[in-house]
């Protein structure tokens, strides 16, 4: 993957500049944690399963937007975000709509969002209240070790998935799903809406991949990286890893097979209209 060919975001990456005051760990605790659990849309990693929770590396101030002296990682995030802006900006424009660019906030340890406070333990997430994607960059190292092996296109898929949630927010899909979940009679029914939303975000990530594939010189190996990640973060894979058995009703992001299939649907077609995960029967997703 030649990610350096991708366009810059023009200031869309805004490092949080460190953790919470006093180094407080707030995930799951208090109103902030609750709000976060209710509102934010996560990448799909159960924090208790993968990250063990509670770990807080020292806050690190990252190099700001200045091109000289910026880190390689910052430039990577900036170009991936920039390319999602171009792709979705173009798709929205063709549909006669305006795309509001999201902000990407890399952080280490802990961060404060409009959806509440979070630590790295929650994994990457999108907060619809401030239109920001929060990404603890140590998650990439976690992917290398535990979640399918990582790789630059796999990292890009994570970012593009969160951007997919932003697109859903822009289109009003996220609100509709929240309302449907509130009207659900059972937890399993509410979870099913969440799975549809997550699989659509995977498909949207694939759409982005399709549309940058020639510019970024994507290879079959790159695609394998993303597929390995999608498979590693399927609910069944994570549950199998943590409990030793699988509980389909408790799925909130979709199975490994579903995540791979929907990512590839977007990737093969490049067409967001093929990402309708809401029309078909749940057992045929
Ligand atoms: Zn997600």
PDB file of C-alpha atoms and ligand atoms in Angstrom:
ATOM      1  CA  UNK A   1       0.000   0.000   0.000  1.00  0.00           C
ATOM      2  CA  UNK A   2       1.449   3.342  -1.057  1.00  0.00           C
ATOM      3  CA  UNK A   3      -0.403   5.475   1.449  1.00  0.00           C
ATOM      4  CA  UNK A   4       1.896   8.429   0.810  1.00  0.00           C
ATOM      5  CA  UNK A   5       0.090   8.887  -2.497  1.00  0.00           C
ATOM      6  CA  UNK A   6      -3.125   9.698  -0.664  1.00  0.00           C
ATOM      7  CA  UNK A   7      -4.206  13.316  -0.124  1.00  0.00           C
ATOM      8  CA  UNK A   8      -3.747  15.183   3.164  1.00  0.00           C
ATOM      9  CA  UNK A   9      -6.808  16.042   5.233  1.00  0.00           C
ATOM     10  CA  UNK A  10      -5.921  19.707   5.644  1.00  0.00           C
ATOM     11  CA  UNK A  11      -6.030  19.843   9.427  1.00  0.00           C
ATOM     12  CA  UNK A  12      -8.510  17.060  10.164  1.00  0.00           C
ATOM     13  CA  UNK A  13      -6.209  15.239  12.562  1.00  0.00           C
ATOM     14  CA  UNK A  14      -6.258  16.992  15.919  1.00  0.00           C
ATOM     15  CA  UNK A  15      -4.270  15.257  18.631  1.00  0.00           C
ATOM     16  CA  UNK A  16      -5.905  15.481  22.033  1.00  0.00           C
ATOM     17  CA  UNK A  17      -2.659  16.663  23.559  1.00  0.00           C
ATOM     18  CA  UNK A  18      -2.637  14.166  26.367  1.00  0.00           C
ATOM     19  CA  UNK A  19      -4.899  12.254  28.683  1.00  0.00           C
ATOM     20  CA  UNK A  20      -7.400  13.334  31.265  1.00  0.00           C
ATOM     21  CA  UNK A  21      -6.465  15.805  33.948  1.00  0.00           C
ATOM     22  CA  UNK A  22      -4.985  13.887  36.815  1.00  0.00           C
ATOM     23  CA  UNK A  23      -4.721  10.795  34.688  1.00  0.00           C
ATOM     24  CA  UNK A  24      -8.229   9.722  35.738  1.00  0.00           C
ATOM     25  CA  UNK A  25      -9.583   6.519  34.321  1.00  0.00           C
ATOM     26  CA  UNK A  26     -13.266   6.890  33.718  1.00  0.00           C
ATOM     27  CA  UNK A  27     -14.367   4.189  31.376  1.00  0.00           C
ATOM     28  CA  UNK A  28     -17.473   2.393  32.511  1.00  0.00           C
ATOM     29  CA  UNK A  29     -17.730   4.617  35.546  1.00  0.00           C
ATOM     30  CA  UNK A  30     -20.101   7.491  36.167  1.00  0.00           C
ATOM     31  CA  UNK A  31     -22.261   9.314  33.696  1.00  0.00           C
ATOM     32  CA  UNK A  32     -19.441   9.842  31.234  1.00  0.00           C
ATOM     33  CA  UNK A  33     -18.845   6.147  30.880  1.00  0.00           C
ATOM     34  CA  UNK A  34     -22.537   5.418  30.546  1.00  0.00           C
ATOM     35  CA  UNK A  35     -23.019   8.041  27.867  1.00  0.00           C
ATOM     36  CA  UNK A  36     -20.086   6.674  26.011  1.00  0.00           C
ATOM     37  CA  UNK A  37     -21.517   3.192  26.137  1.00  0.00           C
ATOM     38  CA  UNK A  38     -24.858   4.427  24.850  1.00  0.00           C
ATOM     39  CA  UNK A  39     -23.758   6.832  22.187  1.00  0.00           C
ATOM     40  CA  UNK A  40     -20.403   6.027  20.802  1.00  0.00           C
ATOM     41  CA  UNK A  41     -20.035   3.534  18.004  1.00  0.00           C
ATOM     42  CA  UNK A  42     -17.117   1.288  18.559  1.00  0.00           C
ATOM     43  CA  UNK A  43     -14.885  -0.487  16.169  1.00  0.00           C
ATOM     44  CA  UNK A  44     -15.969  -3.811  17.524  1.00  0.00           C
ATOM     45  CA  UNK A  45     -13.498  -4.955  20.063  1.00  0.00           C
ATOM     46  CA  UNK A  46     -14.804  -5.890  23.445  1.00  0.00           C
ATOM     47  CA  UNK A  47     -12.316  -4.076  25.647  1.00  0.00           C
ATOM     48  CA  UNK A  48     -12.445  -6.588  28.462  1.00  0.00           C
ATOM     49  CA  UNK A  49     -11.567  -9.304  26.001  1.00  0.00           C
ATOM     50  CA  UNK A  50      -8.692  -7.762  24.216  1.00  0.00           C
ATOM     51  CA  UNK A  51      -7.078  -4.986  26.098  1.00  0.00           C
ATOM     52  CA  UNK A  52      -7.553  -6.123  29.627  1.00  0.00           C
ATOM     53  CA  UNK A  53      -8.799  -2.656  30.563  1.00  0.00           C
ATOM     54  CA  UNK A  54      -7.496   0.039  32.808  1.00  0.00           C
ATOM     55  CA  UNK A  55      -4.028   0.352  31.421  1.00  0.00           C
ATOM     56  CA  UNK A  56      -2.993   3.921  30.965  1.00  0.00           C
ATOM     57  CA  UNK A  57       0.297   4.607  29.277  1.00  0.00           C
ATOM     58  CA  UNK A  58       1.678   8.065  29.921  1.00  0.00           C
ATOM     59  CA  UNK A  59       0.034  10.742  27.839  1.00  0.00           C
ATOM     60  CA  UNK A  60       2.086  11.648  24.854  1.00  0.00           C
ATOM     61  CA  UNK A  61       1.944  14.916  23.062  1.00  0.00           C
ATOM     62  CA  UNK A  62       2.066  14.317  19.397  1.00  0.00           C
ATOM     63  CA  UNK A  63       3.560  16.491  16.760  1.00  0.00           C
ATOM     64  CA  UNK A  64       0.985  18.984  15.495  1.00  0.00           C
ATOM     65  CA  UNK A  65       0.052  19.600  11.900  1.00  0.00           C
ATOM     66  CA  UNK A  66       3.373  21.092  10.883  1.00  0.00           C
ATOM     67  CA  UNK A  67       4.759  18.988   8.091  1.00  0.00           C
ATOM     68  CA  UNK A  68       8.320  19.289   9.260  1.00  0.00           C
ATOM     69  CA  UNK A  69       8.910  17.188  12.317  1.00  0.00           C
ATOM     70  CA  UNK A  70       5.599  15.379  12.174  1.00  0.00           C
ATOM     71  CA  UNK A  71       5.679  11.710  12.936  1.00  0.00           C
ATOM     72  CA  UNK A  72       5.201   9.063  10.289  1.00  0.00           C
ATOM     73  CA  UNK A  73       2.160   7.904  12.205  1.00  0.00           C
ATOM     74  CA  UNK A  74       0.611  11.368  12.115  1.00  0.00           C
ATOM     75  CA  UNK A  75       1.135  11.641   8.384  1.00  0.00           C
ATOM     76  CA  UNK A  76      -0.405   8.198   7.914  1.00  0.00           C
ATOM     77  CA  UNK A  77      -3.535   9.123   9.870  1.00  0.00           C
ATOM     78  CA  UNK A  78      -3.763  12.430   8.045  1.00  0.00           C
ATOM     79  CA  UNK A  79      -3.584  10.872   4.591  1.00  0.00           C
ATOM     80  CA  UNK A  80      -6.027   8.072   5.358  1.00  0.00           C
ATOM     81  CA  UNK A  81      -8.484  10.617   6.752  1.00  0.00           C
ATOM     82  CA  UNK A  82      -7.830  12.931   3.811  1.00  0.00           C
ATOM     83  CA  UNK A  83      -8.612  10.160   1.349  1.00  0.00           C
ATOM     84  CA  UNK A  84     -11.871   9.295   3.140  1.00  0.00           C
ATOM     85  CA  UNK A  85     -12.828  12.977   2.896  1.00  0.00           C
ATOM     86  CA  UNK A  86     -12.277  12.912  -0.861  1.00  0.00           C
ATOM     87  CA  UNK A  87     -14.109   9.643  -1.387  1.00  0.00           C
ATOM     88  CA  UNK A  88     -17.162  10.488   0.715  1.00  0.00           C
ATOM     89  CA  UNK A  89     -17.164  14.126  -0.304  1.00  0.00           C
ATOM     90  CA  UNK A  90     -17.411  12.965  -3.918  1.00  0.00           C
ATOM     91  CA  UNK A  91     -20.128  10.417  -3.218  1.00  0.00           C
ATOM     92  CA  UNK A  92     -22.202  12.955  -1.278  1.00  0.00           C
ATOM     93  CA  UNK A  93     -21.720  15.590  -3.945  1.00  0.00           C
ATOM     94  CA  UNK A  94     -22.966  13.237  -6.633  1.00  0.00           C
ATOM     95  CA  UNK A  95     -26.048  12.661  -4.524  1.00  0.00           C
ATOM     96  CA  UNK A  96     -26.581  16.407  -4.176  1.00  0.00           C
ATOM     97  CA  UNK A  97     -25.581  16.481  -0.528  1.00  0.00           C
ATOM     98  CA  UNK A  98     -22.798  18.095   1.436  1.00  0.00           C
ATOM     99  CA  UNK A  99     -20.348  15.993   3.399  1.00  0.00           C
ATOM    100  CA  UNK A 100     -19.180  17.389   6.712  1.00  0.00           C
ATOM    101  CA  UNK A 101     -15.659  16.161   7.341  1.00  0.00           C
ATOM    102  CA  UNK A 102     -15.069  14.396  10.637  1.00  0.00           C
ATOM    103  CA  UNK A 103     -12.117  15.121  12.901  1.00  0.00           C
ATOM    104  CA  UNK A 104      -9.702  12.382  13.895  1.00  0.00           C
ATOM    105  CA  UNK A 105      -8.337  12.576  17.419  1.00  0.00           C
ATOM    106  CA  UNK A 106      -5.338  10.328  18.087  1.00  0.00           C
ATOM    107  CA  UNK A 107      -4.621   9.859  21.762  1.00  0.00           C
ATOM    108  CA  UNK A 108      -2.654   7.799  24.193  1.00  0.00           C
ATOM    109  CA  UNK A 109      -4.068   6.546  27.446  1.00  0.00           C
ATOM    110  CA  UNK A 110      -7.262   8.495  27.939  1.00  0.00           C
ATOM    111  CA  UNK A 111      -9.346  11.123  26.223  1.00  0.00           C
ATOM    112  CA  UNK A 112     -12.385  13.295  26.800  1.00  0.00           C
ATOM    113  CA  UNK A 113     -15.076  13.285  24.109  1.00  0.00           C
ATOM    114  CA  UNK A 114     -18.565  14.789  23.875  1.00  0.00           C
ATOM    115  CA  UNK A 115     -19.800  11.222  24.445  1.00  0.00           C
ATOM    116  CA  UNK A 116     -17.855  10.929  27.673  1.00  0.00           C
ATOM    117  CA  UNK A 117     -14.399  10.003  28.794  1.00  0.00           C
ATOM    118  CA  UNK A 118     -12.630   6.983  27.456  1.00  0.00           C
ATOM    119  CA  UNK A 119      -9.399   5.104  27.869  1.00  0.00           C
ATOM    120  CA  UNK A 120      -7.563   3.049  25.318  1.00  0.00           C
ATOM    121  CA  UNK A 121      -9.439   0.056  26.741  1.00  0.00           C
ATOM    122  CA  UNK A 122     -12.558   0.863  24.712  1.00  0.00           C
ATOM    123  CA  UNK A 123     -10.853   0.619  21.335  1.00  0.00           C
ATOM    124  CA  UNK A 124     -11.367   3.097  18.495  1.00  0.00           C
ATOM    125  CA  UNK A 125     -14.745   4.814  18.487  1.00  0.00           C
ATOM    126  CA  UNK A 126     -16.796   7.502  16.788  1.00  0.00           C
ATOM    127  CA  UNK A 127     -18.750  10.058  18.805  1.00  0.00           C
ATOM    128  CA  UNK A 128     -21.766  11.378  16.865  1.00  0.00           C
ATOM    129  CA  UNK A 129     -22.140  14.322  19.260  1.00  0.00           C
ATOM    130  CA  UNK A 130     -18.881  15.969  18.214  1.00  0.00           C
ATOM    131  CA  UNK A 131     -18.327  14.233  14.840  1.00  0.00           C
ATOM    132  CA  UNK A 132     -14.949  12.989  15.988  1.00  0.00           C
ATOM    133  CA  UNK A 133     -13.177   9.687  15.634  1.00  0.00           C
ATOM    134  CA  UNK A 134     -11.112   8.778  18.690  1.00  0.00           C
ATOM    135  CA  UNK A 135      -8.206   6.482  18.137  1.00  0.00           C
ATOM    136  CA  UNK A 136      -5.713   5.321  20.685  1.00  0.00           C
ATOM    137  CA  UNK A 137      -2.803   4.644  18.418  1.00  0.00           C
ATOM    138  CA  UNK A 138      -1.541   1.835  20.642  1.00  0.00           C
ATOM    139  CA  UNK A 139      -4.470  -0.096  19.146  1.00  0.00           C
ATOM    140  CA  UNK A 140      -2.390  -0.625  16.035  1.00  0.00           C
ATOM    141  CA  UNK A 141       0.259  -2.449  18.040  1.00  0.00           C
ATOM    142  CA  UNK A 142      -2.548  -4.474  19.603  1.00  0.00           C
ATOM    143  CA  UNK A 143      -3.650  -5.465  16.105  1.00  0.00           C
ATOM    144  CA  UNK A 144      -0.129  -6.568  15.257  1.00  0.00           C
ATOM    145  CA  UNK A 145       0.008  -8.817  18.294  1.00  0.00           C
ATOM    146  CA  UNK A 146      -3.513 -10.123  18.705  1.00  0.00           C
ATOM    147  CA  UNK A 147      -5.996  -9.034  16.091  1.00  0.00           C
ATOM    148  CA  UNK A 148      -5.122 -10.610  12.805  1.00  0.00           C
ATOM    149  CA  UNK A 149      -1.631  -9.284  12.312  1.00  0.00           C
ATOM    150  CA  UNK A 150      -2.120  -5.618  11.441  1.00  0.00           C
ATOM    151  CA  UNK A 151      -0.509  -3.937   8.458  1.00  0.00           C
ATOM    152  CA  UNK A 152      -1.077  -0.470   7.006  1.00  0.00           C
ATOM    153  CA  UNK A 153      -4.189  -1.384   5.058  1.00  0.00           C
ATOM    154  CA  UNK A 154      -5.590  -3.162   8.120  1.00  0.00           C
ATOM    155  CA  UNK A 155      -5.046   0.038  10.158  1.00  0.00           C
ATOM    156  CA  UNK A 156      -6.701   1.982   7.363  1.00  0.00           C
ATOM    157  CA  UNK A 157      -9.704  -0.315   7.511  1.00  0.00           C
ATOM    158  CA  UNK A 158     -10.112   0.520  11.211  1.00  0.00           C
ATOM    159  CA  UNK A 159     -10.145   4.240  10.430  1.00  0.00           C
ATOM    160  CA  UNK A 160     -12.408   3.798   7.404  1.00  0.00           C
ATOM    161  CA  UNK A 161     -14.852   1.780   9.532  1.00  0.00           C
ATOM    162  CA  UNK A 162     -15.122   4.647  12.026  1.00  0.00           C
ATOM    163  CA  UNK A 163     -15.530   7.070   9.136  1.00  0.00           C
ATOM    164  CA  UNK A 164     -18.324   4.737   8.008  1.00  0.00           C
ATOM    165  CA  UNK A 165     -20.100   5.489  11.293  1.00  0.00           C
ATOM    166  CA  UNK A 166     -19.689   9.181  10.583  1.00  0.00           C
ATOM    167  CA  UNK A 167     -21.264   8.674   7.157  1.00  0.00           C
ATOM    168  CA  UNK A 168     -24.165   6.860   8.842  1.00  0.00           C
ATOM    169  CA  UNK A 169     -24.528   9.797  11.190  1.00  0.00           C
ATOM    170  CA  UNK A 170     -24.510  12.260   8.305  1.00  0.00           C
ATOM    171  CA  UNK A 171     -27.182  10.256   6.504  1.00  0.00           C
ATOM    172  CA  UNK A 172     -29.411   9.951   9.570  1.00  0.00           C
ATOM    173  CA  UNK A 173     -29.041   6.156   9.607  1.00  0.00           C
ATOM    174  CA  UNK A 174     -27.501   6.133  13.051  1.00  0.00           C
ATOM    175  CA  UNK A 175     -30.497   8.040  14.485  1.00  0.00           C
ATOM    176  CA  UNK A 176     -32.959   5.664  12.869  1.00  0.00           C
ATOM    177  CA  UNK A 177     -31.129   2.707  14.338  1.00  0.00           C
ATOM    178  CA  UNK A 178     -31.068   4.280  17.779  1.00  0.00           C
ATOM    179  CA  UNK A 179     -34.846   4.810  17.599  1.00  0.00           C
ATOM    180  CA  UNK A 180     -35.409   1.272  16.381  1.00  0.00           C
ATOM    181  CA  UNK A 181     -33.272  -0.059  19.206  1.00  0.00           C
ATOM    182  CA  UNK A 182     -35.273   1.921  21.727  1.00  0.00           C
ATOM    183  CA  UNK A 183     -38.448   0.288  20.384  1.00  0.00           C
ATOM    184  CA  UNK A 184     -36.977  -3.205  20.401  1.00  0.00           C
ATOM    185  CA  UNK A 185     -38.750  -5.735  22.606  1.00  0.00           C
ATOM    186  CA  UNK A 186     -35.747  -7.852  23.377  1.00  0.00           C
ATOM    187  CA  UNK A 187     -32.053  -7.329  23.818  1.00  0.00           C
ATOM    188  CA  UNK A 188     -31.417  -9.717  20.941  1.00  0.00           C
ATOM    189  CA  UNK A 189     -33.576  -7.553  18.668  1.00  0.00           C
ATOM    190  CA  UNK A 190     -31.737  -4.400  19.738  1.00  0.00           C
ATOM    191  CA  UNK A 191     -28.413  -6.143  19.178  1.00  0.00           C
ATOM    192  CA  UNK A 192     -29.494  -7.131  15.684  1.00  0.00           C
ATOM    193  CA  UNK A 193     -29.935  -3.486  14.706  1.00  0.00           C
ATOM    194  CA  UNK A 194     -26.466  -2.814  16.036  1.00  0.00           C
ATOM    195  CA  UNK A 195     -25.032  -5.646  13.969  1.00  0.00           C
ATOM    196  CA  UNK A 196     -26.653  -4.242  10.813  1.00  0.00           C
ATOM    197  CA  UNK A 197     -25.146  -0.837  11.571  1.00  0.00           C
ATOM    198  CA  UNK A 198     -21.686  -2.289  12.168  1.00  0.00           C
ATOM    199  CA  UNK A 199     -21.739  -4.426   9.034  1.00  0.00           C
ATOM    200  CA  UNK A 200     -22.741  -1.401   7.011  1.00  0.00           C
ATOM    201  CA  UNK A 201     -19.756   0.500   8.437  1.00  0.00           C
ATOM    202  CA  UNK A 202     -17.561  -2.405   7.310  1.00  0.00           C
ATOM    203  CA  UNK A 203     -19.097  -2.213   3.839  1.00  0.00           C
ATOM    204  CA  UNK A 204     -18.523   1.557   3.735  1.00  0.00           C
ATOM    205  CA  UNK A 205     -14.886   0.913   4.675  1.00  0.00           C
ATOM    206  CA  UNK A 206     -14.723  -1.422   1.682  1.00  0.00           C
ATOM    207  CA  UNK A 207     -16.211   1.262  -0.578  1.00  0.00           C
ATOM    208  CA  UNK A 208     -13.416   3.582   0.479  1.00  0.00           C
ATOM    209  CA  UNK A 209     -10.835   0.832  -0.183  1.00  0.00           C
ATOM    210  CA  UNK A 210     -12.186   0.274  -3.678  1.00  0.00           C
ATOM    211  CA  UNK A 211     -11.991   3.942  -4.514  1.00  0.00           C
ATOM    212  CA  UNK A 212      -8.399   4.425  -3.361  1.00  0.00           C
ATOM    213  CA  UNK A 213      -7.128   1.093  -4.642  1.00  0.00           C
ATOM    214  CA  UNK A 214      -5.334   2.341  -7.728  1.00  0.00           C
ATOM    215  CA  UNK A 215      -4.012   5.549  -6.163  1.00  0.00           C
ATOM    216  CA  UNK A 216      -2.646   3.624  -3.185  1.00  0.00           C
ATOM    217  CA  UNK A 217      -1.500   0.692  -5.329  1.00  0.00           C
ATOM    218  CA  UNK A 218      -3.315  -1.831  -3.187  1.00  0.00           C
ATOM    219  CA  UNK A 219      -2.135  -5.400  -3.576  1.00  0.00           C
ATOM    220  CA  UNK A 220      -3.880  -8.678  -2.835  1.00  0.00           C
ATOM    221  CA  UNK A 221      -1.689  -8.850   0.270  1.00  0.00           C
ATOM    222  CA  UNK A 222      -3.150  -5.529   1.487  1.00  0.00           C
ATOM    223  CA  UNK A 223      -6.661  -6.859   1.035  1.00  0.00           C
ATOM    224  CA  UNK A 224      -5.699  -9.978   2.975  1.00  0.00           C
ATOM    225  CA  UNK A 225      -4.572  -7.775   5.858  1.00  0.00           C
ATOM    226  CA  UNK A 226      -7.966  -6.122   6.117  1.00  0.00           C
ATOM    227  CA  UNK A 227      -9.780  -9.427   5.773  1.00  0.00           C
ATOM    228  CA  UNK A 228      -7.635 -10.941   8.531  1.00  0.00           C
ATOM    229  CA  UNK A 229      -8.528  -8.026  10.783  1.00  0.00           C
ATOM    230  CA  UNK A 230     -12.233  -8.227   9.974  1.00  0.00           C
ATOM    231  CA  UNK A 231     -12.163 -11.929  10.768  1.00  0.00           C
ATOM    232  CA  UNK A 232     -10.223 -11.433  13.996  1.00  0.00           C
ATOM    233  CA  UNK A 233     -12.687  -8.899  15.355  1.00  0.00           C
ATOM    234  CA  UNK A 234     -15.867 -10.782  14.505  1.00  0.00           C
ATOM    235  CA  UNK A 235     -17.983 -11.267  17.608  1.00  0.00           C
ATOM    236  CA  UNK A 236     -17.698 -15.026  17.345  1.00  0.00           C
ATOM    237  CA  UNK A 237     -13.909 -14.911  17.153  1.00  0.00           C
ATOM    238  CA  UNK A 238     -13.696 -12.586  20.153  1.00  0.00           C
ATOM    239  CA  UNK A 239     -16.200 -14.575  22.194  1.00  0.00           C
ATOM    240  CA  UNK A 240     -14.513 -17.820  21.320  1.00  0.00           C
ATOM    241  CA  UNK A 241     -11.270 -16.327  22.487  1.00  0.00           C
ATOM    242  CA  UNK A 242     -12.685 -15.030  25.764  1.00  0.00           C
ATOM    243  CA  UNK A 243     -15.319 -17.584  26.787  1.00  0.00           C
ATOM    244  CA  UNK A 244     -14.581 -20.581  24.663  1.00  0.00           C
ATOM    245  CA  UNK A 245     -18.077 -20.593  23.186  1.00  0.00           C
ATOM    246  CA  UNK A 246     -20.218 -18.357  21.003  1.00  0.00           C
ATOM    247  CA  UNK A 247     -23.533 -16.658  21.818  1.00  0.00           C
ATOM    248  CA  UNK A 248     -25.064 -15.332  18.572  1.00  0.00           C
ATOM    249  CA  UNK A 249     -27.833 -13.304  20.265  1.00  0.00           C
ATOM    250  CA  UNK A 250     -25.263 -11.242  22.072  1.00  0.00           C
ATOM    251  CA  UNK A 251     -23.486 -10.275  18.875  1.00  0.00           C
ATOM    252  CA  UNK A 252     -23.189  -6.549  18.419  1.00  0.00           C
ATOM    253  CA  UNK A 253     -20.837  -6.280  15.440  1.00  0.00           C
ATOM    254  CA  UNK A 254     -21.423  -9.404  13.404  1.00  0.00           C
ATOM    255  CA  UNK A 255     -19.589 -12.659  12.945  1.00  0.00           C
ATOM    256  CA  UNK A 256     -16.168 -12.929  11.371  1.00  0.00           C
ATOM    257  CA  UNK A 257     -17.693 -14.246   8.156  1.00  0.00           C
ATOM    258  CA  UNK A 258     -20.264 -11.429   8.027  1.00  0.00           C
ATOM    259  CA  UNK A 259     -17.657  -8.740   8.638  1.00  0.00           C
ATOM    260  CA  UNK A 260     -15.411 -10.109   5.907  1.00  0.00           C
ATOM    261  CA  UNK A 261     -18.330 -10.497   3.488  1.00  0.00           C
ATOM    262  CA  UNK A 262     -19.617  -6.969   3.947  1.00  0.00           C
ATOM    263  CA  UNK A 263     -16.184  -5.410   3.761  1.00  0.00           C
ATOM    264  CA  UNK A 264     -15.580  -7.306   0.522  1.00  0.00           C
ATOM    265  CA  UNK A 265     -18.987  -6.314  -0.857  1.00  0.00           C
ATOM    266  CA  UNK A 266     -18.005  -2.686  -0.497  1.00  0.00           C
ATOM    267  CA  UNK A 267     -14.488  -3.323  -1.708  1.00  0.00           C
ATOM    268  CA  UNK A 268     -15.498  -5.200  -4.834  1.00  0.00           C
ATOM    269  CA  UNK A 269     -18.242  -2.817  -5.921  1.00  0.00           C
ATOM    270  CA  UNK A 270     -17.169   0.574  -4.583  1.00  0.00           C
ATOM    271  CA  UNK A 271     -20.889   1.277  -4.442  1.00  0.00           C
ATOM    272  CA  UNK A 272     -22.410   2.469  -1.154  1.00  0.00           C
ATOM    273  CA  UNK A 273     -25.833   1.457  -2.434  1.00  0.00           C
ATOM    274  CA  UNK A 274     -24.686  -2.139  -2.160  1.00  0.00           C
ATOM    275  CA  UNK A 275     -24.209  -1.602   1.572  1.00  0.00           C
ATOM    276  CA  UNK A 276     -27.866  -1.960   2.502  1.00  0.00           C
ATOM    277  CA  UNK A 277     -27.559  -4.207   5.520  1.00  0.00           C
ATOM    278  CA  UNK A 278     -31.058  -3.274   6.701  1.00  0.00           C
ATOM    279  CA  UNK A 279     -33.364  -4.716   4.024  1.00  0.00           C
ATOM    280  CA  UNK A 280     -32.535  -8.364   4.056  1.00  0.00           C
ATOM    281  CA  UNK A 281     -33.581 -10.928   6.652  1.00  0.00           C
ATOM    282  CA  UNK A 282     -31.227 -10.986   9.600  1.00  0.00           C
ATOM    283  CA  UNK A 283     -30.259 -14.615   9.106  1.00  0.00           C
ATOM    284  CA  UNK A 284     -29.185 -13.877   5.541  1.00  0.00           C
ATOM    285  CA  UNK A 285     -26.821 -11.025   6.307  1.00  0.00           C
TER     286      UNK A 285
HETATM  287 ZN1  LIG B   1     -18.229   0.092  14.551  1.00  0.00          ZN
END
